[in-house]
C-alpha cells in the first residue's frame, strides 16, 4: 500500500543552474520566490479546480543559501480553505547530490484567491487527517486572524513604540544619505510573465521587487548584500499583460549588521500613466557577509527630512517587531519560557502564540484515554518534555453561553477551588485580558498561597468576515460577501498562559506559579448541547498534583470538572451584560 499523501500536495524539484544564480554562484532569491509561488499556485489550483491568484505571502526567514549544482526541493499543500481564499504551506529544502546532504532553506505561507471568469468561487473545505494536517488546519484560523488585522497592527505598534532619536549621535563620517540608495525601475508585463488569464504571476512581481531592493542595499554598503528576511507581501490587486510596473526601493535604516529596504510597486497602462495604482509594498532585511559568512558592520544612513525620518524610525520599530515575532511566533513551543514579559508592542504575537499553542496541543493524535468516571473522560499525553492532561464532558447548555461564562476568569472561583480570587488587571481588547489569580496553599508550597499572572485569549470559531477588505475584494474581481464559510471543526477557544508584568512582581508572601499552555475548547454538538474539553500542559510546580490525579490516587480533577458542569447548568440562562460584546 502506498503511503498517505495529501491530495493537494505538490512537489517541485529544480536543479540550480548558472542562469539562476548571482555573482557568488548562489541561487537568486528572486528566482526562488518564482518557484515558491508557482508550486503554491499549483497546489491551490489543484484544490480549487480553477485559476488562483496570489493574494499575500507571509514573512519569510531564509536559513540557508543554495549554490549552483544543488537541487531545490519545494513542497506545497493547502492547509485550510475558507470561502474564496485558502492558505498554502510551503517548505523549501536544498540538496547536494554528491554528498547527499540536505538543508532547510525556509518555510512560507501564502494566501491564494480562487477565480473563475472574474467572479468568486466558493471552495470546498479541507478534511485534515494526519496530526500535522490537523495542527496546520487549526492554527490557520489564528494566522488568518492576524492577516486580517495586519495593517492595523502595524500602525498600532508603530504608534506605541518609542524609538530613540539617535540621528545626532551617530558618526557623521560613516553616514550615507538615504537618497543615494534610491532606485526606480520600470518593467513591462509580457505574456511570459502572466498566467493563462493574463494576470501577472505574483512570484514574478516578488522577483522584480527583490532585484530593486538588492540594488538599493548595494548602494549603501558598496558590496554584495544577502537577503535574510522578507516581511509580508500583500497584493492589493492584480496586474495584466501590457501593464507598466514601476518599482521603487530605498534603504530606510541601517543598523550595526543589517539594513531595511522598503520597496513598493505601482502599475499603469500606457494610455493612463498619470493614473497609477498601488500593487504591493514590502520590507526586506539584508546583511553583508564576510569570507567566513559573518555579518559585517554597515555604514549608518542619513534620512531626508520629513518622510525619510518617518521611514527611518518606523524601520527601527519594525526591527523590534520582527524580533518579537520571530521569537514568539516562529520558535518551537518548548523553547518559549513559561512566563514571557507582557509588552503592548508584541501583544498580538503573544495572543497568537497563546491560542495556537492550545490548538496544537488539542490537535495531537497521541492522547490516551486513562479513565472515565461520571461521564467525564480523562486523557493523558506524554512526550519528552511534558505531561499533559485533557478532561472532556458533554453539557446540556448553549455553546455560546458556556463560552461566555468560561472566558471570564473572574467567575472561575465559583466552581474551581484552586482559584481563590481573580482580579482583572487589564482588558487588552475585546478578546484578550490579563488577570491576577490568587490560589490557596498547595501541597509542597511551603505553606504559602500561590498567585499567577494569566493572559486569557478567547476566540470564536472562524466563521465570519472576508480575508480582505471590500475594496481589495473588488480589486481581485470578488464581491464582498457575508456568507463566509464556517469552520465546522473549529471550537470556541479560551487559551491561558503566564506572562510577567512589572506592576505585579513576585512577593515573599506568595509562591509565583506559571502555566505554559492550558484552556478550554468547546464544540457545538447540537441544540443546547456542548462538548467541553479542558487541556493543561503540566509544569514542574504542579507535576505531583497532576500525576496523583492521573494515577487515580486522587479524584480532584473529576470533582472540579463536575463543579464546572454544575456552574454551566446553573447559569445556562444567564447572559452577563459585561460579556455580550464579543
Coordinates of C-alpha atoms in Angstrom, one line a residue:
X1 CA 0.0 0.0 0.0
X2 CA 1.3 3.4 -0.9
X3 CA 1.9 5.9 2.0
X4 CA -0.8 8.5 2.5
X5 CA -0.3 11.7 0.6
X6 CA -2.3 14.9 0.9
X7 CA -4.4 15.3 -2.3
X8 CA -3.4 19.0 -2.6
X9 CA 0.3 18.3 -2.2
X10 CA 2.6 19.5 -5.0
X11 CA 6.3 18.7 -5.1
X12 CA 8.8 20.5 -7.3
X13 CA 12.5 19.9 -7.7
X14 CA 14.7 22.3 -9.6
X15 CA 18.4 22.0 -10.4
X16 CA 20.2 25.3 -9.8
X17 CA 21.9 26.3 -13.0
X18 CA 24.3 29.3 -13.5
X19 CA 21.5 31.3 -15.1
X20 CA 19.6 31.1 -11.8
X21 CA 22.4 32.4 -9.6
X22 CA 24.2 35.7 -8.7
X23 CA 27.9 36.5 -9.0
X24 CA 28.7 34.3 -5.9
X25 CA 27.1 31.3 -7.5
X26 CA 24.2 31.4 -5.1
X27 CA 20.6 31.0 -6.1
X28 CA 18.9 34.3 -6.6
X29 CA 16.2 34.9 -4.0
X30 CA 14.0 36.3 -6.8
X31 CA 14.2 33.1 -8.7
X32 CA 13.4 31.1 -5.6
X33 CA 10.3 33.3 -5.0
X34 CA 9.2 32.5 -8.5
X35 CA 9.5 28.7 -7.9
X36 CA 7.8 29.0 -4.5
X37 CA 4.9 31.0 -5.9
X38 CA 4.5 28.5 -8.8
X39 CA 4.4 25.4 -6.6
X40 CA 2.0 27.1 -4.2
X41 CA -0.3 28.2 -7.0
X42 CA -0.4 24.7 -8.5
X43 CA -1.4 23.3 -5.0
X44 CA -4.1 26.0 -4.7
X45 CA -5.5 25.3 -8.1
X46 CA -5.4 21.5 -7.5
X47 CA -7.8 22.1 -4.6
X48 CA -9.9 24.8 -6.2
X49 CA -10.2 23.2 -9.6
X50 CA -10.0 26.7 -11.1
X51 CA -7.4 29.5 -11.6
X52 CA -6.0 31.2 -8.5
X53 CA -4.0 34.3 -7.9
X54 CA -1.6 35.2 -5.1
X55 CA -3.1 37.5 -2.5
X56 CA -0.3 37.6 0.1
X57 CA 2.9 35.9 1.2
X58 CA 3.7 35.9 4.9
X59 CA 7.1 36.7 6.4
X60 CA 10.0 34.5 5.1
X61 CA 13.2 33.9 7.0
X62 CA 16.0 32.4 4.9
X63 CA 18.1 30.0 6.8
X64 CA 20.5 28.7 4.2
X65 CA 21.8 29.7 0.8
X66 CA 21.7 27.4 -2.3
X67 CA 24.6 27.1 -4.7
X68 CA 25.0 26.1 -8.3
X69 CA 24.6 22.4 -8.9
X70 CA 22.4 21.9 -5.9
X71 CA 18.8 20.9 -6.0
X72 CA 15.9 22.9 -4.6
X73 CA 13.0 20.8 -3.3
X74 CA 9.7 22.6 -2.8
X75 CA 6.7 21.0 -1.2
X76 CA 3.4 22.9 -1.1
X77 CA -0.1 21.9 0.2
X78 CA -3.3 23.6 1.2
X79 CA -3.6 23.9 4.9
X80 CA -7.1 25.3 5.0
X81 CA -9.7 26.7 2.7
X82 CA -12.0 29.5 3.8
X83 CA -14.6 30.7 1.3
X84 CA -12.9 32.1 -1.8
X85 CA -9.3 32.0 -0.4
X86 CA -7.0 29.4 1.1
X87 CA -3.8 29.2 3.0
X88 CA -1.0 27.2 1.3
X89 CA 2.0 26.0 3.4
X90 CA 5.4 25.7 1.6
X91 CA 8.6 24.0 2.7
X92 CA 11.8 24.6 0.9
X93 CA 14.9 22.4 1.3
X94 CA 18.2 22.2 -0.7
X95 CA 20.0 19.0 -1.5
X96 CA 23.6 18.3 -2.5
X97 CA 23.5 15.4 -4.9
X98 CA 27.2 14.5 -4.4
X99 CA 27.2 14.4 -0.6
X100 CA 23.5 13.6 -0.1
X101 CA 23.3 16.4 2.5
X102 CA 20.1 18.3 2.8
X103 CA 19.4 21.7 4.4
X104 CA 16.2 23.5 5.4
X105 CA 16.1 26.8 3.4
X106 CA 12.8 28.4 4.5
X107 CA 9.1 28.0 5.2
X108 CA 6.4 30.1 3.7
X109 CA 2.7 30.7 4.0
X110 CA 0.8 32.1 1.0
X111 CA -2.8 33.1 0.6
X112 CA -4.5 32.5 -2.8
X113 CA -7.8 33.6 -4.1
X114 CA -9.8 31.4 -6.4
X115 CA -11.3 33.0 -9.5
X116 CA -13.4 31.9 -12.5
X117 CA -14.4 34.4 -15.1
X118 CA -13.6 37.3 -12.7
X119 CA -16.2 36.0 -10.2
X120 CA -15.8 34.4 -6.8
X121 CA -15.6 30.6 -6.4
X122 CA -16.7 29.0 -3.2
X123 CA -14.1 26.5 -2.1
X124 CA -14.8 23.0 -0.7
X125 CA -13.4 22.5 2.8
X126 CA -10.2 20.7 3.6
X127 CA -10.5 17.5 5.6
X128 CA -7.4 17.1 7.8
X129 CA -6.4 13.5 8.5
X130 CA -2.9 13.4 10.0
X131 CA -1.8 15.1 13.2
X132 CA 0.3 17.6 11.2
X133 CA -2.7 18.4 8.9
X134 CA -4.9 18.9 12.0
X135 CA -2.4 21.2 13.6
X136 CA -2.0 23.3 10.4
X137 CA -5.7 23.4 9.8
X138 CA -6.5 24.6 13.3
X139 CA -3.7 27.2 13.6
X140 CA -4.5 28.5 10.1
X141 CA -7.6 30.2 11.5
X142 CA -5.5 32.1 14.0
X143 CA -3.0 33.1 11.3
X144 CA -5.8 34.3 9.2
X145 CA -7.0 36.5 12.1
X146 CA -3.6 38.1 12.2
X147 CA -3.6 38.8 8.5
X148 CA -7.0 40.5 8.8
X149 CA -5.6 43.0 11.3
X150 CA -2.1 43.2 9.8
X151 CA -2.3 46.8 8.7
X152 CA -4.0 47.9 11.9
X153 CA -1.5 46.0 14.0
X154 CA 1.5 47.6 12.2
X155 CA 0.0 51.1 12.7
X156 CA -0.9 50.5 16.3
X157 CA 2.5 49.0 17.2
X158 CA 4.3 51.8 15.5
X159 CA 2.2 54.4 17.3
X160 CA 3.0 52.8 20.7
X161 CA 6.7 52.2 20.0
X162 CA 9.1 54.7 21.4
X163 CA 12.1 55.0 19.1
X164 CA 15.1 56.7 20.4
X165 CA 16.3 59.6 18.3
X166 CA 19.9 58.7 17.7
X167 CA 20.4 60.6 14.4
X168 CA 22.6 63.3 16.0
X169 CA 24.8 60.9 18.0
X170 CA 26.0 58.8 15.0
X171 CA 29.4 59.1 13.4
X172 CA 28.9 61.5 10.5
X173 CA 31.9 60.2 8.7
X174 CA 30.1 56.8 8.2
X175 CA 26.7 58.2 7.2
X176 CA 25.4 57.7 3.7
X177 CA 22.5 59.9 2.5
X178 CA 19.4 57.8 2.0
X179 CA 18.8 59.4 -1.3
X180 CA 21.9 57.8 -2.7
X181 CA 20.3 54.4 -2.2
X182 CA 17.1 55.3 -4.1
X183 CA 16.2 53.0 -7.0
X184 CA 13.4 53.3 -9.6
X185 CA 12.9 50.8 -12.3
X186 CA 10.1 50.0 -14.8
X187 CA 9.0 46.6 -16.1
X188 CA 6.7 45.8 -19.0
X189 CA 4.4 42.9 -18.3
X190 CA 4.7 40.5 -21.2
X191 CA 2.8 37.2 -21.8
X192 CA 5.7 35.0 -20.3
X193 CA 5.2 37.0 -17.0
X194 CA 1.5 36.1 -16.8
X195 CA -0.8 33.2 -16.3
X196 CA -3.4 31.9 -18.7
X197 CA -5.8 34.6 -17.5
X198 CA -3.4 37.4 -18.4
X199 CA -2.6 38.2 -14.7
X200 CA 1.0 38.8 -13.7
X201 CA 2.4 35.9 -11.7
X202 CA 2.9 37.0 -8.0
X203 CA 6.3 35.3 -8.0
X204 CA 7.4 37.4 -10.9
X205 CA 6.5 40.7 -9.2
X206 CA 8.2 39.5 -6.0
X207 CA 11.3 38.7 -8.0
X208 CA 11.4 42.2 -9.6
X209 CA 10.9 43.7 -6.1
X210 CA 13.9 41.7 -4.7
X211 CA 16.0 42.9 -7.6
X212 CA 15.5 46.6 -7.0
X213 CA 15.8 46.1 -3.2
X214 CA 19.2 44.4 -3.8
X215 CA 20.4 47.3 -5.9
X216 CA 19.4 49.8 -3.2
X217 CA 21.1 47.8 -0.5
X218 CA 24.3 47.6 -2.6
X219 CA 24.4 51.3 -2.9
X220 CA 24.6 51.7 0.8
X221 CA 27.3 49.0 1.5
X222 CA 29.2 49.1 -1.8
X223 CA 29.3 45.3 -1.6
X224 CA 27.0 42.4 -2.5
X225 CA 24.3 42.0 0.2
X226 CA 22.5 38.9 1.2
X227 CA 18.7 38.9 1.7
X228 CA 17.8 37.4 5.1
X229 CA 14.2 38.3 5.8
X230 CA 11.1 39.5 3.8
X231 CA 8.1 41.0 5.5
X232 CA 4.6 40.1 4.2
X233 CA 3.9 40.7 0.6
X234 CA 0.3 41.9 0.4
X235 CA -1.1 42.2 -3.2
X236 CA -3.7 44.9 -3.3
X237 CA -4.9 44.0 -6.8
X238 CA -3.8 42.2 -9.9
X239 CA -1.9 43.5 -12.9
X240 CA -2.2 42.3 -16.5
X241 CA -0.2 41.8 -19.7
X242 CA 0.5 45.3 -21.1
X243 CA 0.8 47.0 -17.7
X244 CA 3.9 49.0 -16.8
X245 CA 5.1 48.3 -13.3
X246 CA 7.1 51.0 -11.6
X247 CA 9.3 49.6 -8.8
X248 CA 10.8 51.9 -6.2
X249 CA 13.3 51.0 -3.4
X250 CA 15.3 52.9 -0.8
X251 CA 17.2 52.0 2.3
X252 CA 15.0 53.1 5.2
X253 CA 17.5 52.4 8.1
X254 CA 20.8 50.7 8.7
X255 CA 21.7 49.0 11.9
X256 CA 25.0 47.6 13.0
X257 CA 24.9 44.5 10.9
X258 CA 21.7 44.8 8.9
X259 CA 19.6 47.2 6.9
X260 CA 16.0 47.5 6.0
X261 CA 15.0 48.3 2.4
X262 CA 11.5 49.4 1.5
X263 CA 10.0 48.5 -1.9
X264 CA 6.8 49.5 -3.5
X265 CA 5.1 48.6 -6.8
X266 CA 2.8 50.8 -8.9
X267 CA 1.0 49.8 -12.1
X268 CA -0.3 51.9 -15.0
X269 CA -1.4 51.5 -18.6
X270 CA 0.5 53.3 -21.3
X271 CA -2.5 55.5 -22.1
X272 CA -3.1 56.3 -18.4
X273 CA 0.3 57.0 -17.0
X274 CA -1.0 59.5 -14.5
X275 CA -3.4 57.0 -13.0
X276 CA -1.0 54.7 -11.1
X277 CA -2.4 52.1 -8.8
X278 CA -0.5 50.7 -5.8
X279 CA 0.0 46.9 -6.2
X280 CA 2.3 45.9 -3.4
X281 CA 4.8 47.0 -0.7
X282 CA 7.3 45.0 1.3
X283 CA 10.3 45.5 3.6
X284 CA 13.4 43.4 3.1
X285 CA 16.3 42.9 5.5
X286 CA 19.8 42.5 4.1
X287 CA 23.2 41.7 5.6
X288 CA 26.7 41.7 4.1
X289 CA 28.7 38.6 4.9
X290 CA 32.5 38.3 5.1
X291 CA 34.6 35.4 3.9
X292 CA 33.6 33.4 7.0
X293 CA 29.8 34.1 6.4
X294 CA 29.7 36.5 9.4
X295 CA 27.7 39.8 9.2
X296 CA 29.9 42.9 8.6
X297 CA 29.4 46.3 10.1
X298 CA 27.4 48.7 7.9
X299 CA 27.5 52.4 7.4
X300 CA 24.8 54.5 9.0
X301 CA 22.0 56.0 6.9
X302 CA 21.2 59.7 6.9
X303 CA 17.5 60.1 6.1
X304 CA 16.0 63.0 4.4
X305 CA 13.8 65.4 6.4
X306 CA 10.2 64.6 6.7
X307 CA 9.2 61.2 5.1
X308 CA 12.7 59.9 5.3
X309 CA 12.9 60.4 9.1
X310 CA 9.5 58.8 9.4
X311 CA 10.6 55.7 7.4
X312 CA 13.9 55.7 9.5
X313 CA 12.0 55.5 12.8
X314 CA 9.4 53.1 11.5
X315 CA 12.2 50.7 10.4
X316 CA 13.5 50.7 14.0
X317 CA 10.1 49.8 15.2
X318 CA 9.7 47.1 12.6
X319 CA 13.0 45.6 13.7
X320 CA 11.8 45.3 17.2
X321 CA 8.5 43.8 16.0
X322 CA 10.4 41.3 13.8
X323 CA 12.5 40.1 16.8
X324 CA 9.3 39.8 18.9
X325 CA 7.5 37.9 16.2
X326 CA 10.4 35.7 15.3
X327 CA 10.9 34.8 19.0
X328 CA 7.3 34.4 20.0
X329 CA 5.7 33.0 16.8
X330 CA 8.5 31.2 15.0
X331 CA 10.2 29.3 17.8
X332 CA 9.2 25.9 18.9
X333 CA 6.6 25.8 21.7
X334 CA 9.1 24.0 24.1
X335 CA 11.6 26.8 23.6
X336 CA 9.2 29.5 24.9
X337 CA 9.8 30.3 28.6
X338 CA 6.8 29.7 30.9
X339 CA 6.3 33.4 31.6
X340 CA 7.1 35.9 28.9
X341 CA 7.1 39.7 29.5
X342 CA 3.9 41.4 28.5
X343 CA 4.6 44.3 26.2
X344 CA 1.9 46.2 24.2
X345 CA 4.2 46.2 21.2
X346 CA 4.1 42.4 21.0
X347 CA 0.6 41.7 22.3
X348 CA -0.7 40.4 19.0
X349 CA 2.0 37.8 18.8
X350 CA 1.7 36.7 22.4
X351 CA -2.1 36.3 21.8
X352 CA -1.4 34.4 18.6
X353 CA 1.1 32.1 20.4
X354 CA -1.3 31.6 23.3
X355 CA -4.2 30.4 21.1
X356 CA -2.1 28.4 18.6
X357 CA -0.2 26.6 21.4
X358 CA -3.5 25.3 22.8
X359 CA -4.8 24.4 19.3
X360 CA -1.6 22.5 18.6
X361 CA -1.9 20.6 21.9
X362 CA -5.6 19.8 21.1
X363 CA -4.8 18.5 17.6
X364 CA -2.2 15.9 18.7
X365 CA -3.3 12.3 17.9
X366 CA -1.4 10.5 20.7
X367 CA -3.9 11.3 23.5
X368 CA -4.6 8.2 25.6
X369 CA -7.9 7.6 27.5
X370 CA -6.8 7.0 31.1
X371 CA -10.2 6.8 32.9
X372 CA -13.9 7.6 32.5
X373 CA -15.8 8.5 35.7
X374 CA -19.3 10.0 35.9
X375 CA -19.3 10.6 32.1
X376 CA -16.1 12.6 32.3
X377 CA -13.2 11.3 30.3
X378 CA -9.6 11.8 31.4
X379 CA -6.9 11.7 28.7
X380 CA -3.1 12.0 29.1
X381 CA -0.3 12.7 26.7
X382 CA 3.4 12.1 27.5
X383 CA 6.3 13.4 25.4
X384 CA 10.0 14.1 26.1
X385 CA 9.4 17.4 27.9
X386 CA 5.8 17.5 29.2
X387 CA 3.0 15.5 30.7
X388 CA -0.4 16.9 29.6
X389 CA -3.9 16.0 30.6
X390 CA -7.3 16.6 28.9
X391 CA -10.7 16.4 30.5
X392 CA -13.9 16.0 28.4
X393 CA -17.6 16.1 29.1
X394 CA -20.9 16.9 27.4
X395 CA -23.1 19.6 29.0
X396 CA -26.7 20.4 28.1
X397 CA -26.2 24.1 27.6
X398 CA -25.8 26.6 24.7
X399 CA -22.2 26.7 23.4
X400 CA -22.0 30.4 23.2
X401 CA -23.3 30.8 26.7
X402 CA -20.7 28.3 28.0
X403 CA -18.0 30.2 26.2
X404 CA -19.1 33.5 27.7
X405 CA -19.1 32.0 31.2
X406 CA -15.7 30.2 31.0
X407 CA -13.9 33.1 29.2
X408 CA -14.4 35.4 32.2
X409 CA -11.8 34.2 34.7
X410 CA -13.4 36.4 37.4
X411 CA -16.2 33.7 37.6
X412 CA -13.9 30.7 37.9
X413 CA -13.7 30.8 41.7
X414 CA -17.4 29.9 41.7
X415 CA -16.6 26.4 40.6
X416 CA -12.8 25.9 40.8
X417 CA -11.4 25.8 44.4
X418 CA -7.9 26.3 43.0
X419 CA -8.9 29.8 42.1
X420 CA -9.4 31.7 45.4
X421 CA -9.8 35.1 43.8
X422 CA -9.3 36.7 40.4
X423 CA -8.6 40.4 39.6
X424 CA -8.9 41.8 36.1
X425 CA -5.6 43.7 35.7
X426 CA -6.1 44.9 32.1
X427 CA -8.7 44.4 29.4
X428 CA -6.3 44.4 26.4
X429 CA -9.1 44.3 23.7
X430 CA -12.4 42.5 23.1
X431 CA -10.7 39.1 23.0
X432 CA -7.7 39.3 25.4
X433 CA -7.4 40.2 29.1
X434 CA -4.8 39.8 31.8
X435 CA -5.8 38.6 35.2
X436 CA -4.1 38.2 38.6
X437 CA -5.1 34.9 40.2
X438 CA -4.7 34.0 43.9
X439 CA -4.7 30.3 44.6
X440 CA -4.9 28.6 48.0
X441 CA -2.0 26.7 49.6
X442 CA -1.0 23.7 47.6
X443 CA 1.0 20.7 48.9
X444 CA 4.7 21.3 48.8
X445 CA 4.3 25.1 48.5
X446 CA 6.0 25.9 51.9
X447 CA 2.6 26.8 53.4
X448 CA 2.2 29.9 51.2
X449 CA -0.7 30.7 48.8
X450 CA 0.2 30.9 45.2
X451 CA -0.5 33.5 42.5
X452 CA -0.4 33.7 38.7
X453 CA -0.4 36.4 36.1
X454 CA -2.5 35.0 33.3
X455 CA -3.2 36.1 29.7
X456 CA -6.6 34.9 28.7
X457 CA -7.3 34.9 24.9
X458 CA -10.7 33.9 23.6
X459 CA -11.7 33.0 20.1
X460 CA -15.0 32.2 18.4
X461 CA -15.0 29.8 15.5
X462 CA -13.5 31.2 12.3
X463 CA -16.9 31.8 10.7
X464 CA -17.3 35.5 9.8
X465 CA -15.7 38.2 7.8
X466 CA -13.7 38.0 4.5
X467 CA -10.0 37.7 4.2
X468 CA -9.7 41.1 2.6
X469 CA -11.4 44.5 2.7
X470 CA -14.2 45.2 0.4
X471 CA -12.0 47.3 -1.9
X472 CA -9.4 44.6 -2.1
X473 CA -12.0 42.0 -2.9
X474 CA -13.3 44.3 -5.7
X475 CA -9.7 44.7 -7.0
X476 CA -9.4 40.9 -7.2
X477 CA -12.7 40.7 -9.1
X478 CA -14.5 39.4 -5.9
X479 CA -17.7 40.6 -4.3
X480 CA -18.0 41.4 -0.7
X481 CA -19.8 38.5 1.0
X482 CA -21.2 37.9 4.4
X483 CA -21.7 34.1 3.9
X484 CA -18.2 33.3 4.9
X485 CA -17.8 29.5 5.2
X486 CA -17.9 28.5 8.9
X487 CA -15.1 26.4 10.4
X488 CA -17.2 23.4 11.2
X489 CA -14.3 21.7 13.1
X490 CA -13.3 24.9 14.8
X491 CA -14.0 25.1 18.5
X492 CA -14.7 28.1 20.7
X493 CA -11.3 28.6 22.5
X494 CA -10.3 30.1 25.8
X495 CA -6.5 29.9 26.0
X496 CA -4.5 30.7 29.1
X497 CA -0.7 31.3 29.6
X498 CA 1.5 33.1 32.1
X499 CA 3.0 36.5 31.5
X500 CA 5.0 38.8 33.6
X501 CA 4.1 42.4 34.5
X502 CA 6.3 45.0 36.2
X503 CA 3.3 46.2 38.1
X504 CA 2.8 42.8 39.6
X505 CA 6.2 41.4 40.7
X506 CA 6.6 38.3 42.8
X507 CA 6.2 38.8 46.6
X508 CA 7.6 36.9 49.6
X509 CA 4.0 36.2 50.8
X510 CA 3.1 34.1 47.8
X511 CA 4.6 31.5 45.6
X512 CA 4.5 32.6 41.9
X513 CA 3.1 29.8 39.7
X514 CA 3.3 29.5 36.0
X515 CA 1.3 27.9 33.2
X516 CA 2.7 27.4 29.7
X517 CA -0.4 26.2 27.9
X518 CA -3.9 25.5 29.2
X519 CA -7.5 26.4 28.5
X520 CA -10.9 25.3 27.2
X521 CA -12.1 24.2 23.8
X522 CA -15.9 24.0 23.2
X523 CA -17.8 22.3 20.3
X524 CA -21.5 22.7 19.5
X525 CA -22.8 19.1 19.5
X526 CA -26.4 20.0 18.8
X527 CA -29.2 22.3 20.1
X528 CA -28.4 23.1 23.7
X529 CA -25.6 20.6 23.9
X530 CA -21.9 21.4 24.2
X531 CA -18.8 19.3 24.3
X532 CA -16.4 20.9 26.8
X533 CA -12.7 20.0 26.9
X534 CA -10.1 21.3 29.2
X535 CA -6.3 21.0 28.4
X536 CA -3.3 21.6 30.5
X537 CA 0.4 21.1 29.9
X538 CA 1.7 20.4 33.4
X539 CA 4.5 22.5 34.7
X540 CA 7.0 21.4 37.3
X541 CA 5.3 23.2 40.2
X542 CA 2.1 21.1 39.7
X543 CA 3.6 17.9 38.5
X544 CA 3.0 16.0 41.7
X545 CA -0.6 17.2 41.9
X546 CA -1.2 16.2 38.2
X547 CA 0.4 12.7 38.4
X548 CA -1.5 11.9 41.6
X549 CA -4.8 12.5 39.7
X550 CA -3.7 10.8 36.6
X551 CA -2.6 7.7 38.5
X552 CA -6.0 7.5 40.1
X553 CA -4.8 8.3 43.6
X554 CA -7.0 11.4 43.7
X555 CA -10.3 12.4 42.1
X556 CA -9.9 16.2 42.3
X557 CA -9.8 16.5 38.5
X558 CA -13.2 14.8 38.2
X559 CA -14.7 16.7 41.2
X560 CA -13.6 20.1 39.8
X561 CA -14.8 19.3 36.3
X562 CA -18.2 18.2 37.7
X563 CA -18.4 21.5 39.6
X564 CA -17.7 23.2 36.3
X565 CA -20.7 21.3 34.7
X566 CA -23.0 22.4 37.6
X567 CA -21.8 26.0 37.2
X568 CA -22.6 26.0 33.5
X569 CA -26.0 24.4 34.1
X570 CA -26.9 26.8 36.9
X571 CA -26.1 29.8 34.7
X572 CA -27.3 28.4 31.4
X573 CA -30.0 31.1 31.0
X574 CA -27.9 34.0 32.4
X575 CA -26.4 36.4 29.9
X576 CA -23.7 38.5 31.7
X577 CA -24.0 42.0 30.3
X578 CA -20.3 42.6 30.5
X579 CA -19.6 39.7 28.2
X580 CA -22.2 40.3 25.4
X581 CA -19.9 42.5 23.3
X582 CA -18.0 39.7 21.6

